[in-house]
Amino acid sequence: MTITLPTKKKAPNRLTFLFVLLILLGSCDSLEDKKGRFLLKGNEKLEENDPKSAIGFYKEAIALDSTYSDAYFNKALAHLRLNQLDEAIHDFSSSIAYQSDNFEAFFQRGLTYLDNGEFYKAREDANRLISLNDKDWRSYFLEGLTQEKLKNFPTSLEAFQKATQLNPENSDLWVNQATIFYYQKDYSEAKKKLNQAEQINPSESNLHNLRSMILFDEKSYEQALESVEKAITLDNRQAYFYNNKGLYLLFLDRKEEGLDWINQSIQMDPKNPFALRNKGIYYVMKGDKISALQYLSDLEKSYPEMDMVQEYFQKAQAL
């Protein structure tokens, strides 16, 4: 009699087993885990300076949870990297809609409103920040910036002073105070504030630029040039530094060199009215009436209160 041995069962494929296990594990992920992973991936891309890819991951997170405040906030930051201000404001607003006490979202939206020229909306956010936390310097910092844009200089100065009291080691806040004193033509107080800022951070480029502007108004052109060159050495990305250097060179009778710096500033920021004014001043100095009026006529209508516009518009007409 033939003995029949039991048939051996085929061993399961290990790869198949692992694949099934991974599916089961994945299906156990909570919504929080899934959306959190997309948020982290977006953050990694943002750190890698790839905001477009970051936005894609944040959208995935929001698709899983349309009320995900953190994803909206980070997506807004990515839009800011791309200079997409309207999109950033929209996402900051969504973040706030789902987290009404989101201090950071109000602060960043307020700053973005300022950059977008929406000063009254920025003021509303500043007021909201103060109501949320009147012990945080940023509440008054945003208020100061907003009131400055609205040309309410005493209110702006008061806000910057409150911010400085809360954060006295922040050199920017001292420079902000100096800026308001400069607007008010109180150069003595402006210099004191700049000296205070320099004690805290001598590498703050804006303090050297503002000092150069004060020196220019005092007709100390060589010293003004030295100060703005120091600002450019510390930060060579600011178009208005280049523009100021060009202006000082014009008044040092280095006109062609000055024009080169002014043109470089315009290439960096074509809409800067101060650079266009300075180019008009150059043509007045050269005796070119037609070119001078080409720049100064529009400025005289759009920015009649800008320093030197009326003076050089009249000089251009008299050529």
Tab-separated table of C-alpha atoms in Angstrom:
chain	number	residue	atom	x	y	z
A	1	MET	CA	0.000	0.000	0.000
A	2	THR	CA	1.315	3.353	-0.950
A	3	ILE	CA	1.556	5.741	1.853
A	4	THR	CA	0.455	9.261	0.898
A	5	LEU	CA	2.317	11.947	2.721
A	6	PRO	CA	0.445	15.090	3.765
A	7	THR	CA	0.627	17.847	1.151
A	8	LYS	CA	2.857	20.724	2.271
A	9	LYS	CA	1.144	24.063	2.374
A	10	LYS	CA	2.880	26.754	0.338
A	11	ALA	CA	4.609	29.268	2.584
A	12	PRO	CA	3.181	32.790	2.264
A	13	ASN	CA	5.262	35.274	0.301
A	14	ARG	CA	7.026	37.534	2.813
A	15	LEU	CA	6.845	40.576	0.573
A	16	THR	CA	3.099	40.133	0.225
A	17	PHE	CA	2.780	39.824	3.982
A	18	LEU	CA	4.771	43.016	4.584
A	19	PHE	CA	2.750	44.902	1.988
A	20	VAL	CA	-0.520	43.868	3.634
A	21	LEU	CA	0.906	44.823	7.021
A	22	LEU	CA	1.870	48.285	5.772
A	23	ILE	CA	-1.628	48.783	4.371
A	24	LEU	CA	-3.141	47.784	7.693
A	25	LEU	CA	-0.808	50.093	9.586
A	26	GLY	CA	-1.522	52.940	7.170
A	27	SER	CA	-5.242	52.457	7.580
A	28	CYS	CA	-4.763	52.850	11.322
A	29	ASP	CA	-3.286	56.345	10.907
A	30	SER	CA	-5.453	58.990	12.450
A	31	LEU	CA	-6.505	62.091	10.582
A	32	GLU	CA	-4.208	64.071	12.875
A	33	ASP	CA	-1.232	61.897	11.854
A	34	LYS	CA	-1.961	62.201	8.147
A	35	LYS	CA	-2.465	65.945	8.032
A	36	GLY	CA	0.469	66.423	10.415
A	37	ARG	CA	2.775	64.591	8.022
A	38	PHE	CA	1.748	66.863	5.145
A	39	LEU	CA	2.353	69.876	7.372
A	40	LEU	CA	5.843	68.646	8.252
A	41	LYS	CA	6.660	67.930	4.611
A	42	GLY	CA	5.559	71.436	3.727
A	43	ASN	CA	7.726	72.854	6.498
A	44	GLU	CA	10.723	70.905	5.210
A	45	LYS	CA	10.229	72.341	1.719
A	46	LEU	CA	9.913	75.828	3.148
A	47	GLU	CA	13.197	75.356	4.997
A	48	GLU	CA	14.730	74.222	1.700
A	49	ASN	CA	13.507	77.503	0.157
A	50	ASP	CA	11.040	75.706	-2.090
A	51	PRO	CA	7.800	77.548	-1.280
A	52	LYS	CA	5.900	76.248	-4.315
A	53	SER	CA	6.336	72.636	-3.235
A	54	ALA	CA	5.559	73.632	0.343
A	55	ILE	CA	2.231	75.110	-0.754
A	56	GLY	CA	1.359	71.788	-2.423
A	57	PHE	CA	1.860	69.875	0.822
A	58	TYR	CA	-0.080	72.446	2.842
A	59	LYS	CA	-2.955	72.093	0.376
A	60	GLU	CA	-2.912	68.336	0.965
A	61	ALA	CA	-3.177	68.935	4.699
A	62	ILE	CA	-6.064	71.364	4.214
A	63	ALA	CA	-7.810	68.870	1.908
A	64	LEU	CA	-7.854	66.468	4.871
A	65	ASP	CA	-9.004	69.137	7.313
A	66	SER	CA	-10.472	72.343	5.963
A	67	THR	CA	-10.254	73.908	9.444
A	68	TYR	CA	-6.501	73.271	9.873
A	69	SER	CA	-5.358	76.673	11.138
A	70	ASP	CA	-1.632	75.829	11.225
A	71	ALA	CA	-1.659	74.716	7.585
A	72	TYR	CA	-3.302	77.949	6.469
A	73	PHE	CA	-0.772	79.963	8.468
A	74	ASN	CA	2.249	78.167	7.025
A	75	LYS	CA	0.778	78.283	3.532
A	76	ALA	CA	0.491	82.059	3.943
A	77	LEU	CA	4.178	82.247	4.887
A	78	ALA	CA	5.025	80.314	1.720
A	79	HIS	CA	3.001	82.779	-0.367
A	80	LEU	CA	4.957	85.616	1.224
A	81	ARG	CA	8.183	84.006	0.007
A	82	LEU	CA	6.735	84.285	-3.495
A	83	ASN	CA	5.581	87.873	-2.878
A	84	GLN	CA	1.967	86.753	-3.334
A	85	LEU	CA	0.494	89.211	-0.858
A	86	ASP	CA	-3.207	88.765	-1.606
A	87	GLU	CA	-2.935	84.995	-1.316
A	88	ALA	CA	-1.004	85.334	1.941
A	89	ILE	CA	-3.621	87.668	3.418
A	90	HIS	CA	-6.371	85.223	2.429
A	91	ASP	CA	-4.619	82.329	4.170
A	92	PHE	CA	-3.786	84.335	7.294
A	93	SER	CA	-7.481	85.245	7.444
A	94	SER	CA	-8.438	81.567	7.145
A	95	SER	CA	-6.016	80.701	9.936
A	96	ILE	CA	-7.635	83.350	12.121
A	97	ALA	CA	-11.138	82.161	11.185
A	98	TYR	CA	-10.385	78.750	12.704
A	99	GLN	CA	-8.293	80.081	15.614
A	100	SER	CA	-9.617	83.469	16.660
A	101	ASP	CA	-6.823	84.144	19.179
A	102	ASN	CA	-3.966	83.379	16.767
A	103	PHE	CA	-1.601	86.207	17.707
A	104	GLU	CA	1.025	85.269	15.109
A	105	ALA	CA	-1.529	85.231	12.301
A	106	PHE	CA	-2.845	88.679	13.236
A	107	PHE	CA	0.722	90.030	13.440
A	108	GLN	CA	1.810	88.600	10.100
A	109	ARG	CA	-1.424	89.617	8.395
A	110	GLY	CA	-0.997	93.158	9.722
A	111	LEU	CA	2.516	93.377	8.315
A	112	THR	CA	1.279	92.001	4.998
A	113	TYR	CA	-1.547	94.534	4.900
A	114	LEU	CA	1.096	97.247	5.287
A	115	ASP	CA	3.140	95.839	2.413
A	116	ASN	CA	-0.051	95.686	0.349
A	117	GLY	CA	-0.940	99.319	1.063
A	118	GLU	CA	-3.996	98.441	3.185
A	119	PHE	CA	-3.092	100.655	6.118
A	120	TYR	CA	-6.477	100.864	7.821
A	121	LYS	CA	-6.838	97.081	7.854
A	122	ALA	CA	-3.342	96.874	9.339
A	123	ARG	CA	-4.442	99.276	12.056
A	124	GLU	CA	-7.392	97.009	12.870
A	125	ASP	CA	-5.003	94.091	13.299
A	126	ALA	CA	-2.748	96.191	15.522
A	127	ASN	CA	-5.725	97.009	17.741
A	128	ARG	CA	-6.633	93.343	17.864
A	129	LEU	CA	-3.080	92.421	18.888
A	130	ILE	CA	-3.124	94.928	21.740
A	131	SER	CA	-6.401	93.453	22.988
A	132	LEU	CA	-4.966	89.923	22.748
A	133	ASN	CA	-1.665	90.741	24.459
A	134	ASP	CA	-0.684	94.231	25.546
A	135	LYS	CA	2.561	92.878	27.030
A	136	ASP	CA	4.013	91.785	23.696
A	137	TRP	CA	6.170	94.449	22.007
A	138	ARG	CA	4.998	93.371	18.586
A	139	SER	CA	1.497	94.679	19.310
A	140	TYR	CA	2.821	98.223	19.613
A	141	PHE	CA	5.409	97.713	16.874
A	142	LEU	CA	2.652	97.019	14.357
A	143	GLU	CA	0.656	99.962	15.673
A	144	GLY	CA	3.694	102.216	15.282
A	145	LEU	CA	4.302	101.101	11.697
A	146	THR	CA	0.640	101.564	10.833
A	147	GLN	CA	0.367	105.036	12.357
A	148	GLU	CA	3.574	106.020	10.556
A	149	LYS	CA	2.043	105.025	7.216
A	150	LEU	CA	-1.048	107.062	8.100
A	151	LYS	CA	1.278	109.973	8.982
A	152	ASN	CA	0.023	110.106	12.560
A	153	PHE	CA	3.570	110.677	13.789
A	154	PRO	CA	2.928	111.481	17.488
A	155	THR	CA	0.770	108.350	17.847
A	156	SER	CA	3.351	106.320	15.960
A	157	LEU	CA	6.151	107.554	18.214
A	158	GLU	CA	4.147	106.734	21.330
A	159	ALA	CA	3.573	103.189	20.062
A	160	PHE	CA	7.260	102.654	19.259
A	161	GLN	CA	8.189	103.964	22.704
A	162	LYS	CA	5.849	101.435	24.340
A	163	ALA	CA	7.349	98.662	22.199
A	164	THR	CA	10.854	99.756	23.215
A	165	GLN	CA	9.928	99.707	26.906
A	166	LEU	CA	8.856	96.087	26.488
A	167	ASN	CA	11.896	95.133	24.403
A	168	PRO	CA	14.694	97.670	25.031
A	169	GLU	CA	17.413	95.494	23.472
A	170	ASN	CA	15.763	95.567	20.044
A	171	SER	CA	17.801	98.029	17.975
A	172	ASP	CA	15.114	98.245	15.285
A	173	LEU	CA	12.727	99.864	17.740
A	174	TRP	CA	15.228	102.610	18.533
A	175	VAL	CA	15.723	103.191	14.807
A	176	ASN	CA	11.935	103.384	14.382
A	177	GLN	CA	11.784	106.099	17.033
A	178	ALA	CA	14.646	107.942	15.329
A	179	THR	CA	12.779	107.744	12.023
A	180	ILE	CA	9.741	109.493	13.467
A	181	PHE	CA	11.917	112.222	14.972
A	182	TYR	CA	13.569	112.576	11.550
A	183	TYR	CA	10.169	113.046	9.899
A	184	GLN	CA	9.431	115.725	12.474
A	185	LYS	CA	12.778	117.423	11.690
A	186	ASP	CA	13.944	116.857	15.278
A	187	TYR	CA	17.432	115.783	14.279
A	188	SER	CA	18.866	116.084	17.787
A	189	GLU	CA	16.473	113.493	19.221
A	190	ALA	CA	16.819	111.322	16.130
A	191	LYS	CA	20.600	111.208	16.624
A	192	LYS	CA	20.188	110.236	20.277
A	193	LYS	CA	17.973	107.312	19.334
A	194	LEU	CA	20.411	106.219	16.614
A	195	ASN	CA	23.271	106.302	19.102
A	196	GLN	CA	21.227	104.084	21.416
A	197	ALA	CA	20.541	101.666	18.558
A	198	GLU	CA	24.227	101.585	17.644
A	199	GLN	CA	25.206	100.667	21.204
A	200	ILE	CA	22.917	97.658	20.950
A	201	ASN	CA	23.712	96.627	17.370
A	202	PRO	CA	26.351	98.563	15.412
A	203	SER	CA	25.698	96.299	12.416
A	204	GLU	CA	22.139	97.539	11.949
A	205	SER	CA	22.244	98.880	8.392
A	206	ASN	CA	19.136	101.045	8.691
A	207	LEU	CA	20.613	103.157	11.456
A	208	HIS	CA	23.586	104.081	9.249
A	209	ASN	CA	21.287	104.897	6.344
A	210	LEU	CA	19.064	107.112	8.496
A	211	ARG	CA	22.107	108.835	9.940
A	212	SER	CA	23.248	109.542	6.386
A	213	MET	CA	19.893	111.174	5.634
A	214	ILE	CA	20.206	113.446	8.658
A	215	LEU	CA	23.751	114.379	7.663
A	216	PHE	CA	22.572	115.153	4.131
A	217	ASP	CA	19.852	117.468	5.448
A	218	GLU	CA	22.563	119.162	7.509
A	219	LYS	CA	24.576	119.536	4.274
A	220	SER	CA	27.380	117.307	5.548
A	221	TYR	CA	27.573	115.493	2.225
A	222	GLU	CA	30.896	113.692	2.698
A	223	GLN	CA	29.803	112.295	6.057
A	224	ALA	CA	26.434	111.355	4.600
A	225	LEU	CA	28.208	109.404	1.865
A	226	GLU	CA	30.384	107.592	4.408
A	227	SER	CA	27.351	106.577	6.448
A	228	VAL	CA	25.329	105.255	3.521
A	229	GLU	CA	28.334	103.326	2.220
A	230	LYS	CA	28.539	101.646	5.614
A	231	ALA	CA	24.852	100.763	5.295
A	232	ILE	CA	25.438	99.230	1.857
A	233	THR	CA	28.390	97.229	3.168
A	234	LEU	CA	26.130	95.772	5.849
A	235	ASP	CA	23.186	95.126	3.512
A	236	ASN	CA	23.579	95.418	-0.270
A	237	ARG	CA	19.984	94.397	-1.065
A	238	GLN	CA	18.221	97.677	-0.273
A	239	ALA	CA	17.417	99.804	-3.310
A	240	TYR	CA	16.945	102.968	-1.284
A	241	PHE	CA	20.517	102.757	0.053
A	242	TYR	CA	21.788	102.914	-3.520
A	243	ASN	CA	19.430	105.756	-4.305
A	244	ASN	CA	20.648	107.777	-1.326
A	245	LYS	CA	24.253	107.228	-2.294
A	246	GLY	CA	23.461	108.498	-5.779
A	247	LEU	CA	21.822	111.619	-4.356
A	248	TYR	CA	24.805	112.427	-2.134
A	249	LEU	CA	27.178	112.016	-5.073
A	250	LEU	CA	25.107	114.510	-7.081
A	251	PHE	CA	25.641	117.104	-4.360
A	252	LEU	CA	29.347	116.263	-4.203
A	253	ASP	CA	29.540	117.202	-7.909
A	254	ARG	CA	30.106	113.593	-8.939
A	255	LYS	CA	27.020	113.636	-11.102
A	256	GLU	CA	27.647	110.800	-13.551
A	257	GLU	CA	28.706	108.463	-10.771
A	258	GLY	CA	25.615	109.499	-8.848
A	259	LEU	CA	23.371	108.798	-11.824
A	260	ASP	CA	24.785	105.276	-12.098
A	261	TRP	CA	23.791	104.545	-8.490
A	262	ILE	CA	20.346	106.067	-8.974
A	263	ASN	CA	19.776	103.952	-12.096
A	264	GLN	CA	20.882	100.856	-10.217
A	265	SER	CA	18.336	101.672	-7.517
A	266	ILE	CA	15.595	102.086	-10.136
A	267	GLN	CA	16.466	98.703	-11.640
A	268	MET	CA	16.009	97.154	-8.195
A	269	ASP	CA	12.782	99.056	-7.472
A	270	PRO	CA	11.275	100.803	-10.527
A	271	LYS	CA	8.417	102.338	-8.510
A	272	ASN	CA	10.480	104.191	-5.911
A	273	PRO	CA	9.414	107.851	-6.289
A	274	PHE	CA	12.517	109.085	-4.454
A	275	ALA	CA	14.769	107.551	-7.090
A	276	LEU	CA	12.691	109.164	-9.841
A	277	ARG	CA	12.961	112.491	-8.011
A	278	ASN	CA	16.719	112.132	-7.784
A	279	LYS	CA	16.936	111.431	-11.482
A	280	GLY	CA	14.969	114.617	-12.091
A	281	ILE	CA	17.407	116.491	-9.851
A	282	TYR	CA	20.282	115.111	-11.919
A	283	TYR	CA	18.770	116.522	-15.129
A	284	VAL	CA	18.184	119.900	-13.465
A	285	MET	CA	21.845	119.960	-12.498
A	286	LYS	CA	22.753	119.096	-16.092
A	287	GLY	CA	20.491	121.850	-17.461
A	288	ASP	CA	18.267	119.400	-19.354
A	289	LYS	CA	14.825	120.956	-18.914
A	290	ILE	CA	12.840	118.430	-20.958
A	291	SER	CA	14.252	115.383	-19.176
A	292	ALA	CA	13.988	117.058	-15.770
A	293	LEU	CA	10.301	117.872	-16.236
A	294	GLN	CA	9.672	114.368	-17.515
A	295	TYR	CA	10.461	113.101	-14.012
A	296	LEU	CA	9.465	116.014	-11.801
A	297	SER	CA	6.108	117.009	-13.320
A	298	ASP	CA	4.356	113.784	-12.308
A	299	LEU	CA	6.003	113.808	-8.889
A	300	GLU	CA	4.876	117.383	-8.282
A	301	LYS	CA	1.283	116.211	-8.790
A	302	SER	CA	1.506	112.852	-7.006
A	303	TYR	CA	3.952	113.674	-4.206
A	304	PRO	CA	3.794	117.460	-3.739
A	305	GLU	CA	4.988	117.239	-0.116
A	306	MET	CA	8.106	115.174	-0.877
A	307	ASP	CA	11.307	116.969	0.080
A	308	MET	CA	12.970	118.832	-2.801
A	309	VAL	CA	10.225	118.054	-5.316
A	310	GLN	CA	8.753	121.559	-5.377
A	311	GLU	CA	12.197	123.175	-5.265
A	312	TYR	CA	13.574	121.253	-8.222
A	313	PHE	CA	10.323	121.324	-10.175
A	314	GLN	CA	10.508	125.118	-10.061
A	315	LYS	CA	14.189	125.035	-11.021
A	316	ALA	CA	13.368	122.776	-13.961
A	317	GLN	CA	10.678	125.170	-15.147
A	318	ALA	CA	13.150	128.060	-14.926
A	319	LEU	CA	15.757	126.360	-17.117
